[in-house]
Coordinates of C-alpha atoms and ligand atoms in Angstrom, one line a residue:
X37 CA -63.0 -39.4 17.2
X38 CA -61.3 -38.1 20.4
X39 CA -63.2 -36.2 23.2
X40 CA -62.0 -33.2 24.7
X41 CA -61.6 -33.1 28.0
X42 CA -64.5 -31.4 30.1
X43 CA -63.3 -28.5 32.5
X44 CA -63.5 -27.8 36.1
X45 CA -66.8 -25.4 36.5
X46 CA -67.4 -22.6 39.2
X47 CA -70.9 -20.8 40.0
X48 CA -71.3 -17.1 39.7
X49 CA -74.2 -14.8 39.6
X50 CA -74.5 -12.3 37.0
X51 CA -77.3 -10.1 37.4
X52 CA -79.2 -12.3 39.8
X53 CA -78.8 -15.3 37.8
X54 CA -76.6 -18.4 38.8
X55 CA -74.5 -19.5 35.7
X56 CA -71.7 -22.4 35.9
X57 CA -68.6 -21.3 34.4
X58 CA -65.2 -23.3 33.7
X59 CA -62.4 -22.2 36.5
X60 CA -60.5 -19.3 35.4
X61 CA -63.1 -18.0 33.1
X62 CA -62.6 -14.0 33.4
X63 CA -66.1 -11.9 34.0
X64 CA -66.1 -10.7 30.7
X65 CA -66.5 -14.2 29.4
X66 CA -68.6 -15.8 32.0
X67 CA -70.7 -12.8 31.2
X68 CA -71.0 -14.1 28.0
X69 CA -72.0 -17.8 28.7
X70 CA -74.9 -16.4 30.7
X71 CA -76.2 -14.2 27.5
X72 CA -75.2 -10.8 29.2
X73 CA -72.7 -8.7 27.0
X74 CA -70.3 -6.8 28.9
X75 CA -68.5 -4.0 26.6
X76 CA -64.9 -4.0 26.1
X77 CA -61.7 -2.6 23.9
X78 CA -58.8 -3.7 25.2
X79 CA -59.5 -7.2 26.3
X80 CA -59.0 -9.7 23.7
X81 CA -59.7 -13.6 24.5
X82 CA -56.1 -14.9 23.5
X83 CA -54.0 -11.8 24.3
X84 CA -52.6 -11.0 27.8
X85 CA -54.8 -8.4 30.1
X86 CA -53.9 -4.9 30.2
X87 CA -56.9 -3.2 32.1
X88 CA -56.6 -0.1 30.0
X89 CA -59.8 1.1 28.3
X90 CA -62.3 0.8 31.3
X91 CA -65.2 0.3 29.2
X92 CA -65.7 -3.4 30.9
X93 CA -66.1 -1.7 34.7
X94 CA -69.0 -3.6 36.4
X95 CA -70.2 -4.1 40.1
X96 CA -68.8 -7.1 41.9
X97 CA -69.7 -8.5 45.3
X98 CA -68.3 -11.7 47.5
X99 CA -70.3 -13.5 49.9
X100 CA -69.4 -12.2 53.5
X101 CA -67.6 -14.7 56.1
X102 CA -67.4 -13.7 59.4
X103 CA -63.5 -13.2 60.3
X104 CA -63.8 -14.6 63.0
X105 CA -65.4 -17.7 62.9
X106 CA -65.3 -18.3 59.1
X107 CA -69.0 -18.7 58.9
X108 CA -71.5 -17.3 56.1
X109 CA -72.6 -13.9 57.3
X110 CA -76.9 -14.1 56.4
X111 CA -78.8 -11.4 55.2
X112 CA -81.6 -11.5 58.5
X113 CA -84.2 -10.1 55.6
X114 CA -84.1 -13.2 53.0
X115 CA -81.7 -15.3 55.0
X116 CA -79.5 -16.0 52.3
X117 CA -75.4 -15.2 52.9
X118 CA -75.3 -11.7 52.7
X119 CA -73.0 -10.0 49.8
X120 CA -70.2 -7.8 50.1
X121 CA -70.1 -5.4 47.2
X122 CA -67.6 -3.2 46.4
X123 CA -67.5 0.3 47.2
X124 CA -66.2 0.9 43.6
X125 CA -66.4 -0.5 40.0
X126 CA -63.8 -3.3 38.7
X127 CA -62.9 -4.1 35.6
X128 CA -64.2 -7.4 34.5
X129 CA -61.6 -8.3 32.0
X130 CA -58.7 -8.7 34.9
X131 CA -60.9 -10.7 37.3
X132 CA -61.2 -14.4 37.4
X133 CA -64.9 -15.9 38.5
X134 CA -64.1 -17.5 42.1
X135 CA -67.2 -19.8 43.5
X136 CA -69.5 -17.2 45.1
X137 CA -68.6 -14.1 43.3
X138 CA -71.7 -11.6 42.3
X139 CA -71.3 -9.8 39.3
X140 CA -74.0 -6.6 38.4
X141 CA -74.0 -5.2 34.7
X142 CA -77.6 -3.1 34.4
X143 CA -76.9 -0.6 37.5
X144 CA -77.1 3.4 36.9
X145 CA -73.5 3.1 38.3
X146 CA -72.4 0.8 35.6
X147 CA -74.1 2.9 33.1
X148 CA -72.5 6.0 34.2
X149 CA -68.8 4.4 33.7
X150 CA -69.8 3.3 30.7
X151 CA -71.1 6.4 29.1
X152 CA -68.1 8.0 30.9
X153 CA -65.4 6.0 29.1
X154 CA -67.2 6.3 26.1
X155 CA -67.0 10.5 26.4
X156 CA -63.8 10.3 27.1
X157 CA -62.9 7.7 23.9
X158 CA -64.8 10.2 21.3
X159 CA -63.3 13.3 22.5
X160 CA -60.3 13.1 19.6
X161 CA -61.9 10.7 18.2
X162 CA -63.2 11.5 14.4
X163 CA -67.1 11.5 14.2
X164 CA -67.3 10.6 10.6
X165 CA -68.4 6.6 10.8
X166 CA -70.1 7.6 7.0
X167 CA -67.2 7.3 5.5
X168 CA -64.5 5.1 8.0
X169 CA -64.2 1.6 6.7
X170 CA -64.9 0.1 9.9
X171 CA -68.4 1.2 9.6
X172 CA -70.2 -2.0 10.4
X173 CA -68.3 -3.8 12.1
X174 CA -66.9 -0.9 15.1
X175 CA -67.3 -1.3 18.4
X176 CA -67.0 2.3 19.1
X177 CA -69.7 2.7 16.6
X178 CA -72.0 0.0 18.6
X179 CA -71.4 1.5 21.7
X180 CA -72.1 4.7 21.0
X181 CA -75.5 4.1 20.0
X182 CA -76.0 2.7 23.9
X183 CA -73.6 4.7 25.7
X184 CA -72.8 7.4 23.6
X185 CA -74.0 11.7 24.5
X186 CA -75.2 12.2 21.2
X187 CA -73.5 15.3 21.4
X188 CA -69.9 16.8 22.2
X189 CA -69.3 18.8 24.9
X190 CA -65.3 19.5 24.2
X191 CA -65.1 22.9 22.4
X192 CA -61.5 22.6 22.0
X193 CA -59.3 22.0 18.7
X194 CA -59.4 17.9 17.9
X195 CA -55.8 16.5 18.0
X196 CA -54.2 16.3 14.6
X197 CA -52.5 13.0 14.2
X198 CA -50.9 11.1 10.9
X199 CA -53.3 9.8 8.7
X200 CA -53.1 6.5 5.9
X201 CA -49.4 6.1 7.6
X202 CA -48.3 2.4 6.1
X203 CA -46.9 0.8 8.8
X204 CA -46.1 -2.3 6.4
X205 CA -47.2 -3.4 3.1
X206 CA -50.4 -4.7 4.2
X207 CA -51.5 -2.4 6.7
X208 CA -53.0 0.9 6.6
X209 CA -53.3 3.2 9.7
X210 CA -55.3 6.2 10.5
X211 CA -53.9 7.0 13.9
X212 CA -56.8 9.6 14.5
X213 CA -59.1 7.0 14.7
X214 CA -57.1 4.6 17.1
X215 CA -58.3 4.2 20.8
X216 CA -54.9 3.4 22.4
X217 CA -56.0 0.1 23.6
X218 CA -52.6 -1.7 22.6
X219 CA -54.3 -4.8 21.1
X220 CA -52.4 -4.7 18.2
X221 CA -49.2 -4.0 20.0
X222 CA -50.0 -6.9 22.3
X223 CA -50.1 -9.2 19.2
X224 CA -47.4 -8.4 17.5
X225 CA -45.0 -9.1 20.5
X226 CA -47.0 -12.5 22.0
X227 CA -48.2 -14.2 18.7
X228 CA -46.5 -12.9 15.5
X229 CA -43.4 -12.7 17.9
X230 CA -42.4 -9.5 15.8
X231 CA -42.5 -6.7 18.7
X232 CA -42.6 -3.9 16.2
X233 CA -45.2 -1.4 17.2
X234 CA -45.9 1.1 20.3
X235 CA -47.1 4.5 21.2
X236 CA -45.0 7.6 21.5
X237 CA -45.7 11.0 23.6
X238 CA -48.4 11.1 26.3
X239 CA -51.5 11.8 26.9
X240 CA -53.9 11.9 24.7
X241 CA -51.4 12.9 22.3
X242 CA -50.1 9.3 22.5
X243 CA -49.8 8.1 19.0
X244 CA -49.4 4.4 17.6
X245 CA -46.5 3.9 15.3
X246 CA -43.4 1.3 14.2
X247 CA -40.4 1.8 16.3
X248 CA -37.5 3.4 14.4
X249 CA -36.1 1.5 11.5
X250 CA -39.1 -1.1 12.0
X251 CA -41.9 -1.7 9.6
X252 CA -45.0 -4.0 10.3
X253 CA -44.2 -6.6 7.8
X254 CA -44.8 -10.3 9.7
X255 CA -46.9 -12.7 7.8
X256 CA -49.8 -11.8 10.8
X257 CA -49.4 -8.1 10.2
X258 CA -53.2 -8.4 9.2
X259 CA -54.5 -10.0 12.7
X260 CA -53.9 -6.3 13.4
X261 CA -56.6 -5.1 11.5
X262 CA -59.0 -7.7 12.7
X263 CA -58.3 -7.2 16.4
X264 CA -58.2 -3.4 16.0
X265 CA -61.7 -2.6 17.5
X266 CA -61.9 0.6 15.4
X267 CA -60.9 2.0 11.8
X268 CA -57.3 3.0 12.8
X269 CA -56.1 0.0 11.2
X270 CA -57.0 -1.3 8.3
X271 CA -56.1 -3.7 5.1
X272 CA -54.5 -1.8 2.5
X273 CA -56.2 -4.9 -0.3
X274 CA -59.5 -4.6 1.4
X275 CA -60.0 -0.9 2.5
X276 CA -62.7 1.5 0.8
X277 CA -63.7 -1.8 -1.2
X278 CA -66.8 -2.6 -0.3
X279 CA -69.3 -2.1 2.7
X280 CA -69.3 -5.4 4.8
X281 CA -73.1 -5.5 5.4
X282 CA -72.7 -6.5 2.0
X283 CA -70.8 -9.2 2.4
X284 CA -71.9 -13.2 2.3
X285 CA -69.8 -15.1 4.8
X286 CA -68.9 -19.0 4.4
X287 CA -66.9 -21.2 6.8
X288 CA -63.7 -22.2 5.0
X289 CA -60.1 -23.3 5.8
X290 CA -56.8 -21.9 5.1
X291 CA -55.3 -24.5 2.7
X292 CA -51.7 -23.1 2.2
X293 CA -50.2 -25.8 4.8
X294 CA -51.5 -28.4 6.9
X295 CA -52.0 -26.1 10.0
X296 CA -55.4 -25.9 8.7
X297 CA -56.1 -22.6 10.2
X298 CA -60.6 -21.8 10.2
X299 CA -61.8 -19.0 8.1
X300 CA -64.3 -16.8 6.7
X301 CA -64.7 -16.3 3.2
X302 CA -66.1 -12.7 2.2
X303 CA -67.6 -12.5 -1.1
X304 CA -70.9 -10.6 -2.9
X305 CA -72.3 -11.5 -5.8
X306 CA -69.9 -14.4 -6.7
X307 CA -67.2 -12.3 -5.9
X308 CA -64.8 -12.9 -2.9
X309 CA -63.6 -9.6 -0.8
X310 CA -61.5 -11.0 1.8
X311 CA -60.8 -13.9 4.1
X312 CA -60.2 -13.4 7.8
X313 CA -59.8 -16.1 10.6
X314 CA -62.3 -18.0 12.1
X315 CA -62.3 -18.9 16.1
X316 CA -60.9 -22.3 16.7
X317 CA -59.7 -22.4 20.0
X318 CA -58.2 -26.1 18.9
X319 CA -56.2 -25.2 15.8
X320 CA -55.4 -21.1 15.5
X321 CA -57.1 -19.4 18.0
X322 CA -58.4 -16.5 16.4
X323 CA -55.6 -15.9 14.0
X324 CA -54.1 -17.0 10.4
X325 CA -51.5 -15.8 8.0
X326 CA -51.2 -13.1 5.5
X327 CA -50.3 -15.2 3.2
X328 CA -53.5 -17.5 3.6
X329 CA -55.5 -14.1 3.0
X330 CA -54.2 -13.9 -0.5
X331 CA -55.1 -17.3 -1.8
X332 CA -59.1 -16.2 -3.1
X333 CA -57.0 -14.2 -5.6
X334 CA -56.0 -17.5 -7.2
X335 CA -60.2 -17.5 -8.1
X336 CA -60.0 -15.0 -10.6
X337 CA -56.6 -15.3 -11.6
X338 CA -56.0 -14.9 -15.8
X339 CA -54.4 -18.3 -15.8
X340 CA -57.5 -19.8 -14.8
X341 CA -58.9 -23.0 -16.8
X342 CA -62.6 -22.6 -17.8
X343 CA -63.1 -24.7 -21.1
X344 CA -63.1 -28.3 -21.4
X345 CA -60.0 -29.5 -23.9
X346 CA -59.6 -32.3 -26.0
X347 CA -55.8 -32.5 -27.9
X348 CA -55.8 -28.9 -27.1
X349 CA -59.2 -27.5 -28.7
X350 CA -61.8 -26.5 -26.8
X351 CA -64.4 -29.6 -26.8
X352 CA -68.2 -30.6 -25.4
X353 CA -68.1 -33.0 -22.0
X354 CA -69.3 -35.3 -24.2
X355 CA -66.2 -35.3 -26.3
X356 CA -64.2 -35.1 -23.3
X357 CA -65.4 -38.3 -21.6
X358 CA -65.2 -40.1 -25.2
X359 CA -61.1 -39.4 -25.6
X360 CA -61.3 -39.6 -21.5
X361 CA -62.4 -43.4 -22.4
X362 CA -60.2 -44.1 -24.7
X363 CA -57.2 -43.2 -23.3
X364 CA -58.8 -45.4 -20.0
X365 CA -59.8 -48.0 -22.0
X366 CA -56.1 -48.9 -23.6
X367 CA -55.0 -49.7 -19.7
X368 CA -51.7 -49.0 -18.0
X369 CA -52.8 -46.3 -16.6
X370 CA -51.5 -44.7 -13.4
X371 CA -53.2 -41.9 -11.1
X372 CA -51.5 -39.0 -9.4
X373 CA -53.4 -38.0 -6.6
X374 CA -53.2 -34.5 -4.6
X375 CA -52.3 -33.6 -1.1
X376 CA -54.8 -30.7 -1.9
X377 CA -57.9 -32.7 -2.6
X378 CA -60.4 -32.6 -0.5
X379 CA -60.6 -35.9 2.2
X380 CA -63.6 -37.0 -0.7
X381 CA -61.9 -36.3 -3.7
X382 CA -58.9 -38.4 -2.4
X383 CA -61.3 -41.3 -1.3
X384 CA -62.6 -41.1 -5.1
X385 CA -59.1 -40.9 -6.6
X386 CA -58.2 -44.0 -4.7
X387 CA -61.2 -46.0 -6.3
X388 CA -60.7 -44.4 -9.6
X389 CA -56.7 -45.7 -9.1
X390 CA -58.2 -49.3 -7.9
X391 CA -61.0 -49.2 -10.5
X392 CA -58.1 -48.8 -13.3
X393 CA -55.9 -51.0 -11.3
X394 CA -53.4 -48.9 -11.3
X395 CA -50.7 -47.5 -9.0
X396 CA -52.0 -44.0 -7.4
X397 CA -48.7 -41.4 -6.3
X398 CA -49.3 -38.2 -4.4
X399 CA -46.7 -35.6 -4.4
X400 CA -45.3 -33.6 -1.4
X401 CA -44.8 -30.3 -0.9
X402 CA -42.3 -29.7 2.0
X403 CA -41.1 -25.4 2.8
X404 CA -40.0 -24.1 6.1
X405 CA -42.4 -24.3 9.0
X406 CA -42.9 -20.6 10.7
X407 CA -43.8 -22.3 14.2
X408 CA -47.5 -20.3 14.1
X409 CA -49.9 -21.4 11.5
X410 CA -48.0 -21.8 8.3
X411 CA -46.7 -25.7 9.1
X412 CA -43.9 -27.2 7.1
X413 CA -46.3 -29.5 5.0
X414 CA -47.3 -26.9 2.3
X415 CA -50.1 -29.7 1.7
X416 CA -53.5 -29.1 3.5
X417 CA -54.6 -32.4 3.2
X418 CA -51.6 -35.3 3.3
X419 CA -53.4 -37.2 6.0
X420 CA -56.5 -37.1 4.3
X421 CA -54.8 -39.2 1.9
X422 CA -53.6 -41.5 4.5
X423 CA -56.7 -42.1 6.0
X424 CA -58.9 -43.0 3.1
X425 CA -55.9 -45.7 2.1
X426 CA -55.0 -43.3 -1.2
X427 CA -51.2 -43.7 0.3
X428 CA -49.7 -45.6 2.9
X429 CA -46.7 -43.7 3.3
X430 CA -45.5 -40.4 2.8
X431 CA -45.0 -38.8 -0.8
X432 CA -42.0 -37.3 -2.0
X433 CA -41.7 -34.2 -3.9
X434 CA -40.9 -35.9 -7.3
X435 CA -42.5 -38.9 -8.7
X436 CA -39.0 -40.7 -9.8
X437 CA -40.7 -44.0 -9.9
X438 CA -43.7 -43.1 -12.1
X439 CA -40.8 -41.6 -14.3
X440 CA -38.9 -44.8 -14.2
X441 CA -42.4 -46.6 -15.4
X442 CA -43.1 -44.2 -17.9
X443 CA -39.2 -44.9 -19.1
X444 CA -39.8 -48.7 -19.3
X445 CA -42.8 -48.6 -21.1
X446 CA -44.8 -49.2 -18.2
X447 CA -47.5 -46.8 -18.1
X448 CA -48.7 -45.6 -21.0
X449 CA -51.0 -43.0 -19.4
X450 CA -51.6 -40.7 -16.3
X451 CA -54.8 -38.9 -14.7
X452 CA -53.6 -36.3 -12.9
X453 CA -55.4 -34.7 -10.1
X454 CA -54.6 -30.9 -10.0
X455 CA -50.5 -31.8 -10.2
X456 CA -48.4 -30.4 -12.4
X457 CA -46.3 -33.3 -13.6
X458 CA -43.5 -31.3 -14.6
X459 CA -43.0 -29.7 -11.4
X460 CA -43.4 -33.1 -9.8
X461 CA -40.1 -33.9 -12.0
X462 CA -41.5 -35.2 -15.5
X463 CA -39.0 -34.2 -17.8
X464 CA -41.2 -33.2 -21.7
X465 CA -40.0 -36.1 -23.0
X466 CA -41.8 -38.4 -20.5
X467 CA -44.8 -36.4 -20.6
X468 CA -44.8 -36.5 -24.4
X469 CA -44.6 -40.6 -24.0
X470 CA -48.2 -41.0 -22.0
X471 CA -52.0 -39.6 -22.6
X472 CA -52.5 -37.1 -20.2
X473 CA -56.2 -36.6 -18.5
X474 CA -55.7 -33.1 -16.4
X475 CA -58.0 -32.3 -14.3
X476 CA -57.4 -29.0 -12.7
X477 CA -58.2 -25.3 -11.9
X478 CA -55.1 -23.6 -13.8
X479 CA -52.8 -23.6 -16.6
X480 CA -49.8 -25.5 -16.5
X481 CA -47.1 -27.2 -18.1
X482 CA -49.4 -30.5 -17.5
X483 CA -52.5 -29.0 -18.7
X484 CA -50.7 -28.1 -22.0
X485 CA -49.4 -31.1 -22.6
X486 CA -52.8 -33.1 -21.7
X487 CA -54.8 -35.1 -24.4
X488 CA -57.9 -34.1 -21.8
X489 CA -58.3 -31.2 -19.9
X490 CA -61.8 -31.1 -17.0
X491 CA -61.4 -27.7 -15.6
X492 CA -62.4 -27.8 -12.0
X493 CA -63.4 -26.1 -8.9
X494 CA -60.8 -24.2 -6.2
X495 CA -61.7 -24.6 -2.2
X496 CA -64.0 -21.6 -2.5
X497 CA -66.3 -22.7 -5.1
X498 CA -67.0 -26.2 -3.9
X499 CA -67.5 -28.3 -0.4
X500 CA -65.6 -30.7 1.2
X501 CA -63.1 -31.8 4.0
X502 CA -59.4 -31.4 5.1
X503 CA -57.6 -33.2 7.6
X504 CA -54.9 -31.0 9.2
X505 CA -51.9 -31.8 10.8
X506 CA -53.6 -32.7 14.2
X507 CA -55.6 -35.5 13.0
X508 CA -58.4 -33.2 12.7
X509 CA -61.1 -33.1 10.2
X510 CA -62.5 -29.9 9.7
X511 CA -65.2 -29.3 6.4
X512 CA -65.2 -26.2 4.1
X513 CA -68.5 -24.7 2.3
X514 CA -68.7 -23.1 -1.1
X515 CA -68.4 -19.4 -0.8
X516 CA -69.0 -18.7 -4.8
X517 CA -70.0 -20.1 -7.8
X518 CA -67.2 -21.9 -9.9
X519 CA -66.4 -19.9 -13.1
X520 CA -68.4 -21.2 -16.6
X521 CA -66.8 -24.5 -18.1
X522 CA -65.1 -25.9 -14.5
X523 CA -67.3 -28.7 -12.8
X524 CA -66.9 -30.0 -9.5
X525 CA -63.7 -32.2 -8.8
X526 CA -66.1 -34.9 -7.8
X527 CA -68.4 -35.3 -10.3
X528 CA -65.3 -36.1 -13.0
X529 CA -63.8 -38.3 -10.7
X530 CA -67.3 -39.8 -10.7
X531 CA -67.6 -39.9 -14.2
X532 CA -64.0 -41.7 -14.4
X533 CA -64.3 -44.1 -12.1
X534 CA -67.7 -45.7 -14.5
X535 CA -65.8 -45.4 -17.6
X536 CA -62.8 -47.8 -15.7
X537 CA -65.9 -50.0 -14.6
X538 CA -66.2 -48.9 -11.7
X539 CA -69.3 -47.2 -9.2
X540 CA -69.0 -44.3 -6.8
X541 CA -71.8 -42.0 -5.7
X542 CA -70.5 -38.3 -6.0
X543 CA -73.4 -36.3 -3.7
X544 CA -70.9 -36.0 -0.9
X545 CA -73.8 -37.2 1.8
X546 CA -73.5 -41.1 0.1
X547 CA -69.9 -40.9 -0.4
X548 CA -69.4 -40.2 2.9
X549 CA -71.5 -43.8 4.2
X550 CA -69.6 -45.8 1.7
X551 CA -66.2 -43.9 2.6
X552 CA -66.7 -44.6 6.4
X553 CA -67.2 -48.4 6.0
X554 CA -64.0 -49.0 4.3
X555 CA -62.1 -46.3 6.0
X556 CA -62.3 -47.2 10.0
X557 CA -60.7 -43.9 11.0
X558 CA -63.8 -42.2 10.4
X559 CA -65.8 -44.2 12.8
X560 CA -69.2 -42.7 13.1
X561 CA -68.0 -39.5 11.4
X562 CA -70.1 -38.4 8.7
X563 CA -69.8 -34.8 6.7
X564 CA -72.9 -33.8 8.0
X565 CA -71.9 -34.5 11.7
X566 CA -68.3 -32.8 11.5
X567 CA -69.1 -29.4 13.9
X568 CA -67.5 -26.0 12.6
X569 CA -64.0 -27.0 14.8
X570 CA -63.5 -30.0 13.6
X571 CA -63.2 -33.6 15.0
X572 CA -60.4 -35.0 16.2
X573 CA -59.4 -38.5 14.8
X574 CA -57.8 -41.0 16.2
X575 CA -54.2 -40.9 14.0
X576 CA -52.3 -42.9 16.1
X577 CA -52.2 -46.0 13.1
X578 CA -50.2 -43.5 11.6
X579 CA -47.7 -42.1 14.5
X580 CA -44.4 -43.5 13.1
X581 CA -44.8 -42.1 10.0
X582 CA -42.0 -38.9 9.4
X583 CA -44.4 -36.1 8.9
X584 CA -42.5 -32.8 8.3
X585 CA -44.4 -30.9 10.3
X586 CA -42.4 -29.1 14.0
X587 CA -44.2 -27.4 16.6
X588 CA -46.6 -24.6 15.6
X589 CA -49.5 -22.4 17.8
X590 CA -51.5 -25.6 18.6
X591 CA -49.4 -28.7 17.2
X592 CA -46.9 -30.2 18.9
X593 CA -45.6 -33.6 16.9
X594 CA -45.4 -36.9 18.4
X595 CA -42.2 -39.0 19.0
X596 CA -40.8 -39.8 15.6
X597 CA -40.1 -43.3 15.2
X598 CA -36.7 -44.2 13.0
X599 CA -36.7 -42.2 9.7
X600 CA -37.5 -45.1 7.1
X601 CA -35.7 -44.7 3.4
X602 CA -37.0 -41.9 1.5
X603 CA -39.5 -43.2 -0.7
X604 CA -39.3 -41.9 -4.3
X605 CA -43.0 -41.3 -4.6
X606 CA -46.4 -42.6 -2.9
X607 CA -47.8 -45.4 -2.8
X608 CA -48.5 -47.7 -5.4
X609 CA -52.1 -49.3 -4.7
X610 CA -52.4 -53.1 -5.0
X611 CA -52.9 -54.2 -8.6
X612 CA -55.5 -56.8 -7.4
Ligands
SF4_260 S1 -54.5 0.8 16.4 FE1 -56.1 -0.1 16.8 S2 -55.9 -2.1 17.9 FE2 -53.9 -0.8 17.6 S3 -53.9 0.0 19.9 FE3 -54.9 1.8 18.1 S4 -57.4 0.8 18.2 FE4 -55.8 -0.7 19.6
FES261 S1 -61.5 -4.2 28.6 FE1 -60.1 -2.7 28.7 S2 -60.5 -2.6 30.8 FE2 -61.5 -4.4 30.4

């Protein structure tokens, strides 16, 4: 485990309370650390500060110093250093905490400022919260309860602006609700590096739009929906499908690549409605890719496996296990693990290969990294396979060595943990030569050719952990139950290990005790003590491997060692 560095602290006074905050923290964040909420709209912790909404006005003061002697000026009544309060309120988002800074957030002046800003913002904003998709998570609605006037003094006709504008294929804009905070504009420019949004016209006629000839189509477009403080930007996929207060939240990980963006899965009664990013300053800040948000659709996909099958026919678990025992008992079995499996499943896969005294392989998936949060390695957990000892070198995309072993008659059966062997290079003739036991979530050529099929769970239906490109171990929770007929991968792996003559606990907590003993990289890490933001492991033992990832949002690749000869598959385990 690698401990994060400690920040330098400065002491500020917020509403009469002294609080130590990291140097460089702005007043909004400093107040938050003191448990004080400073309302704001345009400020976002991961974007540049523009100071255009004025909702964060507070009173500020600095300790008085005699300009001639540079000595503190003392208050005659209290004997303490006098505070020079600024004559006018100041915006908190653009002021950084400095030693001795004094802030007041509860004075009549501050309240009056907030009420004034709210009245201006609501002049042209539709007052139809009950039918707005943002209801329940709208910052304007929340502040209106504290600082709203309750009635409008505005008698002129409201501005009419475009409604239901498709900014791109995934984002719909209702311009009348836009409060011109410019968060979405800054996000596109600063994070997505796709400068497509801007304001046209002046004053209360200012309107958000795409630049002529451009569309909001980048793979991060839905982050603008997350950060829009009102209901102006909405997700075309999610809008008007479900009220957010009905949804349960479960922490998860974006498993489309090894970047490992932290996510929240929103579900109701076993149905997932949306995925949003979860803040982790060490991995993804507050962002995630649009492509990762669609992964939940695989839960209810048409081709989902939901019944145990033996030789193509539905079967009971006992019959499937008996068939599996016959296949494994004949020997000469290879195991194809997965870079999409959790750390715990990969450890169990390794144990299975060891019990079978057969080789274990992994299949790589490499694409183009986008330099942000989709890395080149499209497997979320290749480092987990290294850490658990399932492989010792990086995998290749094709199982050419396994294919050769099948052709040579050395391998007679294959256990595949979610990998489509046909996509990994095995020909139909080679598939026909081996008895396949397939554990997986969706139909493919391998499940169709398999002797035994055990339907398993998607990441959204089970718990476990992944190790991302930084060697940060992060855990995910079950958000919804799996479909009837599907079983947790770990439980099936445990049954197969027992059939093969080995032992392993299917309980994650117990399994971690065994894993930590056998895999030194985990040290004192246990599943229960992995925090929500993950733990950085010491991956120096694998620093010389030619990992596929290039620099990303929070990732810098280590200096690479000389490229070894390209392996044609995973690492066969010792047959001892
Ligand atoms: S659409 Fe939303 S995020 Fe963009 S400027 Fe308007 S209020 Fe701000
Ligand atoms: S948050 Fe908008 S001005 Fe400070």
